[in-house]
PDB file of C-alpha atoms in Angstrom:
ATOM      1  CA  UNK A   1      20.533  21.363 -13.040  1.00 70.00           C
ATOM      2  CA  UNK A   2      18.746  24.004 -10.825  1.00 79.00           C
ATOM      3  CA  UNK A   3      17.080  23.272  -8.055  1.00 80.00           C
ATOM      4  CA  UNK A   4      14.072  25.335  -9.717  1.00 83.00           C
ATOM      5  CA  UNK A   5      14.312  22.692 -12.601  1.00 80.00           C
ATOM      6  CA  UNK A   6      14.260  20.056 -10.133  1.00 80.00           C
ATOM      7  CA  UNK A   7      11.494  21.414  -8.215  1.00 86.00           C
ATOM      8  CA  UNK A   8      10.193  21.730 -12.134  1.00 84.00           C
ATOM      9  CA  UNK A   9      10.440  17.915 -12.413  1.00 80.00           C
ATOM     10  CA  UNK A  10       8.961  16.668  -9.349  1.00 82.00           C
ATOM     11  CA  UNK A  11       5.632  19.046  -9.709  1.00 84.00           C
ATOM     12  CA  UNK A  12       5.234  17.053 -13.044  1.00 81.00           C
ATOM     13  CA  UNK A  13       5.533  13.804 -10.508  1.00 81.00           C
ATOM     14  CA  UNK A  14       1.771  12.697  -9.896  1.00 76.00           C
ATOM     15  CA  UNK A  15       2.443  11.665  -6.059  1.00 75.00           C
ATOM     16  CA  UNK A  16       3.872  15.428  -5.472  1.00 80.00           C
ATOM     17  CA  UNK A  17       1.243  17.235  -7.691  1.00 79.00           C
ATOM     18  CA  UNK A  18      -0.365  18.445  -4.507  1.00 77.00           C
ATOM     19  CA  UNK A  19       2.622  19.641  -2.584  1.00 80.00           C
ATOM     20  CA  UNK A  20       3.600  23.215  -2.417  1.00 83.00           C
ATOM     21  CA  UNK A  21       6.600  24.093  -4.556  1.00 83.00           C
ATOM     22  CA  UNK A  22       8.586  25.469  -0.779  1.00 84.00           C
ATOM     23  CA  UNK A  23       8.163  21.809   0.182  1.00 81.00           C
ATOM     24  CA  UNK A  24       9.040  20.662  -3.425  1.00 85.00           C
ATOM     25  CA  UNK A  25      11.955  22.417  -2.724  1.00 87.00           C
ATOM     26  CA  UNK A  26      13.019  21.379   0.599  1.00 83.00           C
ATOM     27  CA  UNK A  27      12.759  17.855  -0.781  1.00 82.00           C
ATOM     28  CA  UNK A  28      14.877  18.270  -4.121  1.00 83.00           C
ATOM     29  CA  UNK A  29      17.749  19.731  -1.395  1.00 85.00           C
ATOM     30  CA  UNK A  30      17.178  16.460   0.868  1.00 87.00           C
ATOM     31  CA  UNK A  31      16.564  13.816  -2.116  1.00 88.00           C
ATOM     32  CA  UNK A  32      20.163  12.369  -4.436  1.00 90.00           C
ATOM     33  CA  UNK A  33      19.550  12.609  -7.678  1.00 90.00           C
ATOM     34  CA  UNK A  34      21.662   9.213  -9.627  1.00 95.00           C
ATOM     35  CA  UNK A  35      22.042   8.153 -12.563  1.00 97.00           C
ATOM     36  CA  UNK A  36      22.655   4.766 -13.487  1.00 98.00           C
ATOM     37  CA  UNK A  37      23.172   3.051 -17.046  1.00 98.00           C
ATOM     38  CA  UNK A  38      21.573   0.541 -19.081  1.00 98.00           C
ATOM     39  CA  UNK A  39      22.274  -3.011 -17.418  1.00 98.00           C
ATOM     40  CA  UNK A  40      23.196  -0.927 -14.008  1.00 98.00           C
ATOM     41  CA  UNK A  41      21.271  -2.468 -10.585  1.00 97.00           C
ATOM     42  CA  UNK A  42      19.533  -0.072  -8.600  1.00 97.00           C
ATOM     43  CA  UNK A  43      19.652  -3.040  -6.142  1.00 97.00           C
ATOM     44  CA  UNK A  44      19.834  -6.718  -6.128  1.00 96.00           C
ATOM     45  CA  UNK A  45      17.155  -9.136  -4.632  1.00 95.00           C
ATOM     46  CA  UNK A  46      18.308  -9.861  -1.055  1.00 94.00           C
ATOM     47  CA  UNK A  47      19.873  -6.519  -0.476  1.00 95.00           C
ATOM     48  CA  UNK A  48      19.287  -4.664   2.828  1.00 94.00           C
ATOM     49  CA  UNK A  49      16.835  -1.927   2.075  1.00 91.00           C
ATOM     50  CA  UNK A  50      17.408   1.873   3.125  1.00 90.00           C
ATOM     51  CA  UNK A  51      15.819   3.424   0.086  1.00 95.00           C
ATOM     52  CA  UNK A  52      12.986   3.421  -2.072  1.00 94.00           C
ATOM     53  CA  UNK A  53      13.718   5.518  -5.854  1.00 94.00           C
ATOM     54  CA  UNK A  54      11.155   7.559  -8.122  1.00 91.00           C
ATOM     55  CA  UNK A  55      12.032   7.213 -11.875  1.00 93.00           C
ATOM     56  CA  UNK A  56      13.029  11.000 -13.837  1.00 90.00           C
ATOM     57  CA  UNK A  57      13.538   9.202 -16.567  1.00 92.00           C
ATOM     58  CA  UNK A  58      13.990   6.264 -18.204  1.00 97.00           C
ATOM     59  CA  UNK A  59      13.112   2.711 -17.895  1.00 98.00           C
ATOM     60  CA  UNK A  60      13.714  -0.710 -15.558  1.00 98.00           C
ATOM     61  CA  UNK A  61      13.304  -3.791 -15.323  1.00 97.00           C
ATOM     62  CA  UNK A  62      12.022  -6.001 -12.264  1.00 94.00           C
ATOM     63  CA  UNK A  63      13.851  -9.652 -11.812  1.00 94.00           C
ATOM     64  CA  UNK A  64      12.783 -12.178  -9.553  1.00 90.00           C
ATOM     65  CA  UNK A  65      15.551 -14.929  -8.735  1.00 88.00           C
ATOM     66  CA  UNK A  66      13.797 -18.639  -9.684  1.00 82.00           C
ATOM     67  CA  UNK A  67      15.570 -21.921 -10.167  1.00 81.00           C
ATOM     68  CA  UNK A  68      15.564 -21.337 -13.782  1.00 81.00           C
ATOM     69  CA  UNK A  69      17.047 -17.820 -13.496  1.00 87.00           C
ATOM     70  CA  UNK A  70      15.777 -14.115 -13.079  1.00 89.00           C
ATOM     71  CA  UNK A  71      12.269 -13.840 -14.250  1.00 86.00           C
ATOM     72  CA  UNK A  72      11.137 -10.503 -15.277  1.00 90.00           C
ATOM     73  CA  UNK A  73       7.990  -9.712 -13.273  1.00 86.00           C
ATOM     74  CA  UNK A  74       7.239  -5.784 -14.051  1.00 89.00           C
ATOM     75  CA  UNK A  75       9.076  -2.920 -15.812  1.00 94.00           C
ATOM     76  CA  UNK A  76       9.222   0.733 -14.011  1.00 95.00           C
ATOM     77  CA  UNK A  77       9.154   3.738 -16.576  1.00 95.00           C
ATOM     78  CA  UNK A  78       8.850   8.001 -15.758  1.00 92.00           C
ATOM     79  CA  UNK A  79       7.052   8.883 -12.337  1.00 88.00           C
ATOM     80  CA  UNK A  80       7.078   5.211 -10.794  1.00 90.00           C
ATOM     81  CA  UNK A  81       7.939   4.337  -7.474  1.00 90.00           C
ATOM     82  CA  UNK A  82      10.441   1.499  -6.561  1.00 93.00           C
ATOM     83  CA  UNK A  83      12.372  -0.388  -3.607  1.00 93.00           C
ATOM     84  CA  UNK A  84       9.256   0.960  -1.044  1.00 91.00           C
ATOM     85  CA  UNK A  85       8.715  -2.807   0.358  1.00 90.00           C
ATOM     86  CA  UNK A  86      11.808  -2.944   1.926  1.00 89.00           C
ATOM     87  CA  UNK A  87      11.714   0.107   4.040  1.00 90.00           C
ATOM     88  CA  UNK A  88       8.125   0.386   4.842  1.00 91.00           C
ATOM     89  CA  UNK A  89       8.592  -3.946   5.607  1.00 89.00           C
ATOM     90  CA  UNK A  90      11.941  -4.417   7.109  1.00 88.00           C
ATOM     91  CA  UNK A  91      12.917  -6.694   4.815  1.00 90.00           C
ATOM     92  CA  UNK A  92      15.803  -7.436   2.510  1.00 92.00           C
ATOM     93  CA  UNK A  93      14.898  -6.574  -1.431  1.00 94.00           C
ATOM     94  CA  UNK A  94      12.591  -8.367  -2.399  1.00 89.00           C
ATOM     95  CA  UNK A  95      13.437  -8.190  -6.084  1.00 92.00           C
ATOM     96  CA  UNK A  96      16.303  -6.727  -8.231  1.00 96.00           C
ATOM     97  CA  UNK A  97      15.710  -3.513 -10.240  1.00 97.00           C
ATOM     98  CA  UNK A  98      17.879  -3.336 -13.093  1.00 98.00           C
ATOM     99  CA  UNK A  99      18.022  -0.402 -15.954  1.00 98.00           C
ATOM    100  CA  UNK A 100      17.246  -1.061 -19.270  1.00 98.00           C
ATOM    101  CA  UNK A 101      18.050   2.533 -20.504  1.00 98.00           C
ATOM    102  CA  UNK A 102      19.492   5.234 -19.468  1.00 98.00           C
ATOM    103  CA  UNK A 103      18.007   6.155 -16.035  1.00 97.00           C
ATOM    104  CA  UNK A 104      17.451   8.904 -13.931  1.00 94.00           C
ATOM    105  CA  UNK A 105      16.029   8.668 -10.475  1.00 93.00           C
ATOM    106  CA  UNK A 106      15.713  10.717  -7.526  1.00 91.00           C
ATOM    107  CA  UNK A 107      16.849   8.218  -4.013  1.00 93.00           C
ATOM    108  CA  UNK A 108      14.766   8.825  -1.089  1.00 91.00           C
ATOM    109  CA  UNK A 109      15.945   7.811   2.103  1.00 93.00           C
ATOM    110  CA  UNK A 110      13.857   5.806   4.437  1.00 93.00           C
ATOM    111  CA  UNK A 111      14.159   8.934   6.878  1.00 92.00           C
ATOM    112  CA  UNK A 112      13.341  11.003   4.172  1.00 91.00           C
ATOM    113  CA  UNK A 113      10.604   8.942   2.857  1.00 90.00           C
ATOM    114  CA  UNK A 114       8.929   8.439   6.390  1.00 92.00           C
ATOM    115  CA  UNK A 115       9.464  12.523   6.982  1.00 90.00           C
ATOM    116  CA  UNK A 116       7.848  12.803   3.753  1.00 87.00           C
ATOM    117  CA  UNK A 117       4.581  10.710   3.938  1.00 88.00           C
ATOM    118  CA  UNK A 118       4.532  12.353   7.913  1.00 89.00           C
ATOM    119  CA  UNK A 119       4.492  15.754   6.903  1.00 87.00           C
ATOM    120  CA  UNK A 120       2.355  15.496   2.880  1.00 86.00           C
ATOM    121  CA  UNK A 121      -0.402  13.198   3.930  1.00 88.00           C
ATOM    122  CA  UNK A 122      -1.553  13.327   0.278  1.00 85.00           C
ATOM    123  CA  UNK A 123       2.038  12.048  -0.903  1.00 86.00           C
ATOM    124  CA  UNK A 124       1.040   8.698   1.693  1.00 89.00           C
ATOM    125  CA  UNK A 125      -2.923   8.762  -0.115  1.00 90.00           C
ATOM    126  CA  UNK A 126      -1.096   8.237  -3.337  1.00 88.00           C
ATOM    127  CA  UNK A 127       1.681   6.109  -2.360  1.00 90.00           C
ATOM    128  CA  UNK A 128      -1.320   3.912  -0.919  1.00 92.00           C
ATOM    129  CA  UNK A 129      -2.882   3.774  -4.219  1.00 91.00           C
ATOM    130  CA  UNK A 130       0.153   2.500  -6.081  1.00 90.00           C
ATOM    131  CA  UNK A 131       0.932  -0.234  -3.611  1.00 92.00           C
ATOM    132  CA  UNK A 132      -2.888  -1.418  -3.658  1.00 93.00           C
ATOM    133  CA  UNK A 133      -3.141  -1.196  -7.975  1.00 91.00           C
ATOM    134  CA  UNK A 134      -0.003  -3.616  -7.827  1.00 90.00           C
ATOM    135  CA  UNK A 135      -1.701  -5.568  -4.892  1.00 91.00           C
ATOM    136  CA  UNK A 136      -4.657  -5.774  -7.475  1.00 90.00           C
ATOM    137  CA  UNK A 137      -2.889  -6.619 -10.550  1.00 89.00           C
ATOM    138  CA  UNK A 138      -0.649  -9.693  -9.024  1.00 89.00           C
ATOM    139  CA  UNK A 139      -3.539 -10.753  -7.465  1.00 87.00           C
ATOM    140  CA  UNK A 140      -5.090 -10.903 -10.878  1.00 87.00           C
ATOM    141  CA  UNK A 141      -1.945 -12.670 -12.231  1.00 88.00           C
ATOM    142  CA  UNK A 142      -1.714 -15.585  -9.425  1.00 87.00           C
ATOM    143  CA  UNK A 143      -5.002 -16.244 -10.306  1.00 85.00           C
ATOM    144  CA  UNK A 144      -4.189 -16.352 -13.930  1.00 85.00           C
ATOM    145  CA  UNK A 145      -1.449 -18.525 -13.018  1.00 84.00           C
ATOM    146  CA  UNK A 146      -3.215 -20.904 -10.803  1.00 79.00           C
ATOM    147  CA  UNK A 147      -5.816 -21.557 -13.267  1.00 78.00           C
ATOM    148  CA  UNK A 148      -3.693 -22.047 -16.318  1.00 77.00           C
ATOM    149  CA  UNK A 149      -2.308 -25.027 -14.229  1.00 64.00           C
TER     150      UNK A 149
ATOM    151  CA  UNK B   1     -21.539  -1.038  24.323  1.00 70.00           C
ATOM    152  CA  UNK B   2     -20.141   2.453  25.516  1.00 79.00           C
ATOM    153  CA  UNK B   3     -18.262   4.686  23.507  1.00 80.00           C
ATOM    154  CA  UNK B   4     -15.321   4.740  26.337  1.00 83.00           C
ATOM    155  CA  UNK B   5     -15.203   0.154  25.604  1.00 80.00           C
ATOM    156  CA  UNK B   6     -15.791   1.188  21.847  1.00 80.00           C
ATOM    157  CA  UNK B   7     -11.961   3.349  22.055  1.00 86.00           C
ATOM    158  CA  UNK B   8     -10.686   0.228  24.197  1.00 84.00           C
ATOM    159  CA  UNK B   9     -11.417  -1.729  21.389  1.00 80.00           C
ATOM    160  CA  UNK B  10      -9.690   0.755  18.479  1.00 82.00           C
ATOM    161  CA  UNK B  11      -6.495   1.432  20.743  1.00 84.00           C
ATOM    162  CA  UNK B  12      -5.579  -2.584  20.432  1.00 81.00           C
ATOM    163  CA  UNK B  13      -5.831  -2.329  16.908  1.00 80.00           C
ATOM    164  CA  UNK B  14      -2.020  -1.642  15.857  1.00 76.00           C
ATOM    165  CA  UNK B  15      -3.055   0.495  13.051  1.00 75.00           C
ATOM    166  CA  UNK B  16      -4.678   2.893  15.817  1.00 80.00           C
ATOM    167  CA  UNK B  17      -2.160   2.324  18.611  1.00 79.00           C
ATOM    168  CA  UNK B  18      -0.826   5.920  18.360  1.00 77.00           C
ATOM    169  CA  UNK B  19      -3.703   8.171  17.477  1.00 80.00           C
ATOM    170  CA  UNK B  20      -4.778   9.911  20.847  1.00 83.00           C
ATOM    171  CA  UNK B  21      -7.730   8.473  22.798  1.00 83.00           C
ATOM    172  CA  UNK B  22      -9.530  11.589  22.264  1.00 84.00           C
ATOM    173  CA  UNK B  23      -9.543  11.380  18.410  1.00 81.00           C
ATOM    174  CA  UNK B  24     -10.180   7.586  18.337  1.00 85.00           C
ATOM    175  CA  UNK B  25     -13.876   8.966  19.920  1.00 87.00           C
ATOM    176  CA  UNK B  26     -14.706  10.695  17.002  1.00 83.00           C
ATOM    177  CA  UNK B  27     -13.512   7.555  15.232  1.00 82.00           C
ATOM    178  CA  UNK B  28     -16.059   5.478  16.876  1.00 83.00           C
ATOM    179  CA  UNK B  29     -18.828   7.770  16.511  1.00 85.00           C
ATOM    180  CA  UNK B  30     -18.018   8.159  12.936  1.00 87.00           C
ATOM    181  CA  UNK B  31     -17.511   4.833  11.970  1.00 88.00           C
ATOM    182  CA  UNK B  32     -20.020   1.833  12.061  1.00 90.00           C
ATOM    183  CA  UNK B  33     -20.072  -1.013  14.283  1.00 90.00           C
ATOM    184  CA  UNK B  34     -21.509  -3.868  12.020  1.00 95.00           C
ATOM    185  CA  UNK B  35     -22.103  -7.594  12.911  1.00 97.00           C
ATOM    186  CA  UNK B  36     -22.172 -10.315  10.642  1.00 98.00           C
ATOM    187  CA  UNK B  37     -22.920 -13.924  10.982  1.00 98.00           C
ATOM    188  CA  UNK B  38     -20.908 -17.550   9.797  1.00 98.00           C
ATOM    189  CA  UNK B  39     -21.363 -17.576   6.242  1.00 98.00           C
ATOM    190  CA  UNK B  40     -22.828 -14.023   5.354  1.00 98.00           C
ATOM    191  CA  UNK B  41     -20.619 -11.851   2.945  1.00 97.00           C
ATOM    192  CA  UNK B  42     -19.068  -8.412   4.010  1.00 97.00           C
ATOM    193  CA  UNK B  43     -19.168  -7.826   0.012  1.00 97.00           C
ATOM    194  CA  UNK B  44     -19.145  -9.823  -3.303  1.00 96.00           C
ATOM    195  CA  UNK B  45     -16.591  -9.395  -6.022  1.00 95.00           C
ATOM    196  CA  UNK B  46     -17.700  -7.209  -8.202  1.00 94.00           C
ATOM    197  CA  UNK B  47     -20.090  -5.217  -6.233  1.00 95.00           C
ATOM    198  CA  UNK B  48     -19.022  -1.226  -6.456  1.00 94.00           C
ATOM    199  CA  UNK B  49     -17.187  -0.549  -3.189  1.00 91.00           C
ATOM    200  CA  UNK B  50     -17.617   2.418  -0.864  1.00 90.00           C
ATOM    201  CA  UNK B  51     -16.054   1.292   2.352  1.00 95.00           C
ATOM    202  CA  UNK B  52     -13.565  -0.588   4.400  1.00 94.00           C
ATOM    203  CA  UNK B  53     -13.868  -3.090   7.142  1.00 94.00           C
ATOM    204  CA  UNK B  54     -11.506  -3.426  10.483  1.00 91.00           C
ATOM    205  CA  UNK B  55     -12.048  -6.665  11.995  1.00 93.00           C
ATOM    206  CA  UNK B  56     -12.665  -6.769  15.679  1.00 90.00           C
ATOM    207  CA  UNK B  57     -13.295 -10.239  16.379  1.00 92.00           C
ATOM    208  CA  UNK B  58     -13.828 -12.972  14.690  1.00 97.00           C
ATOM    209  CA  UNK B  59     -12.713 -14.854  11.200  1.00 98.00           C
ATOM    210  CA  UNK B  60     -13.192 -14.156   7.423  1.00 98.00           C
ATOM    211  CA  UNK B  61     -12.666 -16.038   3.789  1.00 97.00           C
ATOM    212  CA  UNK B  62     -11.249 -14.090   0.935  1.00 94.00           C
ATOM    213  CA  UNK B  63     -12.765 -15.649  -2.088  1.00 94.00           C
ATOM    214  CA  UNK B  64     -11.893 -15.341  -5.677  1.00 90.00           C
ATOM    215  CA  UNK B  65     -14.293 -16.314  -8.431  1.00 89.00           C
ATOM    216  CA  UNK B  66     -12.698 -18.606 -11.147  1.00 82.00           C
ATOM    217  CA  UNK B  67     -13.585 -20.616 -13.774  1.00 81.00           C
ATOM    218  CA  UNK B  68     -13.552 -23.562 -11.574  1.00 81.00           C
ATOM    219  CA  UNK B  69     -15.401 -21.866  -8.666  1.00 87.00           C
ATOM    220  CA  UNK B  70     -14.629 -19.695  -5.942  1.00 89.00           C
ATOM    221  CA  UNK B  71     -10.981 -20.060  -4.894  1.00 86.00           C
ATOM    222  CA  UNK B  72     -10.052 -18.919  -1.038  1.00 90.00           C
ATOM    223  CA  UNK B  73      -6.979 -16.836  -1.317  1.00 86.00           C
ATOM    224  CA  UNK B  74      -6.881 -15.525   2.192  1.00 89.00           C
ATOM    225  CA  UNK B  75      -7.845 -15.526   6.148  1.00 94.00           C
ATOM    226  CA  UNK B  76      -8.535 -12.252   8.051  1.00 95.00           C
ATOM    227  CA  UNK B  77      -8.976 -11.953  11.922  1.00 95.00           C
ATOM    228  CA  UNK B  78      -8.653  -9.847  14.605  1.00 92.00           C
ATOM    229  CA  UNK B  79      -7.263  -6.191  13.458  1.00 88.00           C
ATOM    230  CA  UNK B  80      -7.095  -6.618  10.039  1.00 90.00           C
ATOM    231  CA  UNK B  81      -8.478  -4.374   7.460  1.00 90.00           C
ATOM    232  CA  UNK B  82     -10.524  -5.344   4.120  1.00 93.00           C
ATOM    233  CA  UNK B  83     -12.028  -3.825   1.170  1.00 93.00           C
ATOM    234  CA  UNK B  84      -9.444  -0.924   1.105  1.00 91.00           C
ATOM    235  CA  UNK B  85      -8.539  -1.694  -2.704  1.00 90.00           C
ATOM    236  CA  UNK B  86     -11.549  -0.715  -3.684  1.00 89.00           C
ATOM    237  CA  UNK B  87     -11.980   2.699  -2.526  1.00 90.00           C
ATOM    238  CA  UNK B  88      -8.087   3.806  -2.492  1.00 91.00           C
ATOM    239  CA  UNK B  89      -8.290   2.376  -6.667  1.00 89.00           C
ATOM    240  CA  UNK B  90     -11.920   3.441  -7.446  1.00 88.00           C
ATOM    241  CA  UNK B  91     -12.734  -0.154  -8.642  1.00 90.00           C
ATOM    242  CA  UNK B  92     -15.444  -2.812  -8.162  1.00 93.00           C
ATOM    243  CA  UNK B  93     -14.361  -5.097  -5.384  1.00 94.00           C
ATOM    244  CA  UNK B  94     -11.800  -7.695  -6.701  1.00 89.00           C
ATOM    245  CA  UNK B  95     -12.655 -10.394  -4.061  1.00 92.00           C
ATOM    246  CA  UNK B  96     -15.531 -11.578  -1.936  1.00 96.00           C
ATOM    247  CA  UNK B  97     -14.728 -11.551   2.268  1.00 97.00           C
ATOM    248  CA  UNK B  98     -17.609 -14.201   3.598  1.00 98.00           C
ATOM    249  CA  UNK B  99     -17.608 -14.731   7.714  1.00 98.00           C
ATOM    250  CA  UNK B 100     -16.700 -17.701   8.769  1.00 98.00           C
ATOM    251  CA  UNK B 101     -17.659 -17.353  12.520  1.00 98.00           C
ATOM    252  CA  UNK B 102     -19.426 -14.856  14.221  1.00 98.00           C
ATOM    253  CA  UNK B 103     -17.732 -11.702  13.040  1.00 97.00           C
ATOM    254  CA  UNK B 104     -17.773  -8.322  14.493  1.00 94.00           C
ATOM    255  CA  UNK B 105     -16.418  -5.220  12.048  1.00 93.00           C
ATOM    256  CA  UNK B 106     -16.228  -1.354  12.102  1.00 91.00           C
ATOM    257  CA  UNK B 107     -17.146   0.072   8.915  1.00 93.00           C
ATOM    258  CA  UNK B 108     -15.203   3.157   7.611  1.00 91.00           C
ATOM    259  CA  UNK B 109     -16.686   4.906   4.820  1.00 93.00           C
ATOM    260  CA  UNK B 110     -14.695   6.259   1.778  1.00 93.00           C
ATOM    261  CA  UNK B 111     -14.758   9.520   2.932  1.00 92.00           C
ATOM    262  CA  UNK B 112     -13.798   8.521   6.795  1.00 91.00           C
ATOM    263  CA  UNK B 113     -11.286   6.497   5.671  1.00 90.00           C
ATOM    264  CA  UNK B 114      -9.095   9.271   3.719  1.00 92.00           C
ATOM    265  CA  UNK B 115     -10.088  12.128   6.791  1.00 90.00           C
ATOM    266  CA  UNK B 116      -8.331   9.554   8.868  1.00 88.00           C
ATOM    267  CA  UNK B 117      -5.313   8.837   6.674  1.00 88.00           C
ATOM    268  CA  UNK B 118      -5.070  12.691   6.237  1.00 89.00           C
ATOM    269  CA  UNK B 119      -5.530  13.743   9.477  1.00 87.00           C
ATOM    270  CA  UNK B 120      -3.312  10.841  11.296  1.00 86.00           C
ATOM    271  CA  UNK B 121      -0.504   9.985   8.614  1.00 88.00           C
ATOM    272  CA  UNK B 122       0.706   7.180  11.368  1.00 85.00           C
ATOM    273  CA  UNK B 123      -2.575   5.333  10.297  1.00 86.00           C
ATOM    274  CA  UNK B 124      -1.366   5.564   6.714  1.00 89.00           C
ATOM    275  CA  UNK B 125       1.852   4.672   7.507  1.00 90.00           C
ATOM    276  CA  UNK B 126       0.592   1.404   8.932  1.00 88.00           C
ATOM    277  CA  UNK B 127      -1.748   1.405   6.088  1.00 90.00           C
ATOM    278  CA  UNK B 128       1.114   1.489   3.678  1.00 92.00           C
ATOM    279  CA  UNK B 129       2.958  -1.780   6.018  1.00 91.00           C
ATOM    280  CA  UNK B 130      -0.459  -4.029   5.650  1.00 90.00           C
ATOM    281  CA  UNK B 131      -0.311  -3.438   1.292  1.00 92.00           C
ATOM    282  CA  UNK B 132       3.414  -3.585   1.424  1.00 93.00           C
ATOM    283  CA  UNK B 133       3.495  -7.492   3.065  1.00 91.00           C
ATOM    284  CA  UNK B 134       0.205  -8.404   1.301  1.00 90.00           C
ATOM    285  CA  UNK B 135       2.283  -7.216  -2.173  1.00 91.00           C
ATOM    286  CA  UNK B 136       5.040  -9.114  -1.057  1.00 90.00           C
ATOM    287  CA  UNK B 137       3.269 -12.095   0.112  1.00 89.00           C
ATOM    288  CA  UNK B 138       1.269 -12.296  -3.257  1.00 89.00           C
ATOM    289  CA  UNK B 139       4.657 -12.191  -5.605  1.00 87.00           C
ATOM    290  CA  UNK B 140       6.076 -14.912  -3.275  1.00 87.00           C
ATOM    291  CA  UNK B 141       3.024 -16.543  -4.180  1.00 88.00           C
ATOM    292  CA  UNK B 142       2.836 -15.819  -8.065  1.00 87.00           C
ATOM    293  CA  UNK B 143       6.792 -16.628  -8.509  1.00 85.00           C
ATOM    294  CA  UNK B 144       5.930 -20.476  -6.618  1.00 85.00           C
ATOM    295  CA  UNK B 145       2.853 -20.577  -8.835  1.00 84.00           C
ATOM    296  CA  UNK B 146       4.995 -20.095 -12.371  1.00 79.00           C
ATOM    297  CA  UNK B 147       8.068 -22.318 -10.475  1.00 78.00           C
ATOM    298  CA  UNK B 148       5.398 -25.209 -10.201  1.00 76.00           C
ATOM    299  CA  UNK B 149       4.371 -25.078 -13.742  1.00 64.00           C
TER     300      UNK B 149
END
């Protein structure tokens, strides 16, 4: 693929809409593009963290270790941003992303991802959004859960 | 209280620690210093929300309504931020924050808020940290909720 296609791609990404194809373009050089297959971790749950991943395409599944086993707390499709926690918290991963097709994503660095959100405020505005709509909706569902007790 | 005490203040707050004295002025005169006593709400769930809150001094409740009542889901003090779901996902606020001593706050509108997260993408940054732990705390909490089922 050309890195015109890619640059092609990532416009069509809603957190990049605003950035200037040049800077689309320096970013598709400095960004991996992998590919992983259906059943294939992106990471497993207690993993150090050094990158987050925007889906291409495709779809994945997120499992949370319990006693009883993984339980499946979200699924990631097209344009959706995974594994930020761990670099923007220090922490190990806090889940495992597994996918359930196959899956295209584009790895970002945490270098790359803190250059990134530095240099396209707007790319941090919508980042910041994300994290507080998924704040919102587990909120919603430990209430859900704590009243269904 | 002077505007030179008023920039005191703001450079404690972590999420301001690297933004140049200078520019936290125009912070202060932009933003509102508001006081609130034990017991009186900073919002109500469901009111429309147009503004976030740093916490200077003081303590706060974060109450959920549920069927059984109002449910206390979290504490903020000193140099935490509130109410910044609302504006970054253009929804009614999903919690109440009540004072539960003398509290003192700096209100940032809408508008203020995303000048600041544009113009100083270190605030964002730290923005991003504070959504990232709360996420993370909140699915700690959610997977111990459906564990104790």
């Amino acid at each position: 693929m050309s890195i015109e296609q890619e640059v092609e791609i990532l416009r069509k990404i809603p957190m990049f809409a605003k950035i200037e194809p040049a800077k689309l373009k320096l970013m598709a050089f400095a960004s991996q593009r992998l590919t992983f297959k259906s059943g294939q971790a992106l990471f497993h749950q207690g993993d150090a963290g050094d990158s987050a991943y925007i889906i291409v395409d495709g779809t994945a599944d997120v499992l949370v270790n319990t006693p009883d086993g993984q339980l499946k707390v979200a699924t990631f499709a097209r344009n959706d941003i995974t594994g930020e926690i761990a670099i923007l918290c220090d922490v190990p991963r806090t889940a495992s992303v597994v996918a359930t097709s196959k899956l295209i994503t584009l790895k970002i660095t945490k270098e790359l991802f803190f250059r990134m959100v530095t240099d396209f405020p707007d790319m941090g505005v919508e980042i910041m959004r994300v994290l507080a709509q998924r704040l919102e909706h587990t909120t919603a569902q430990l209430m859900a859960a704590r009243a269904a007790k």
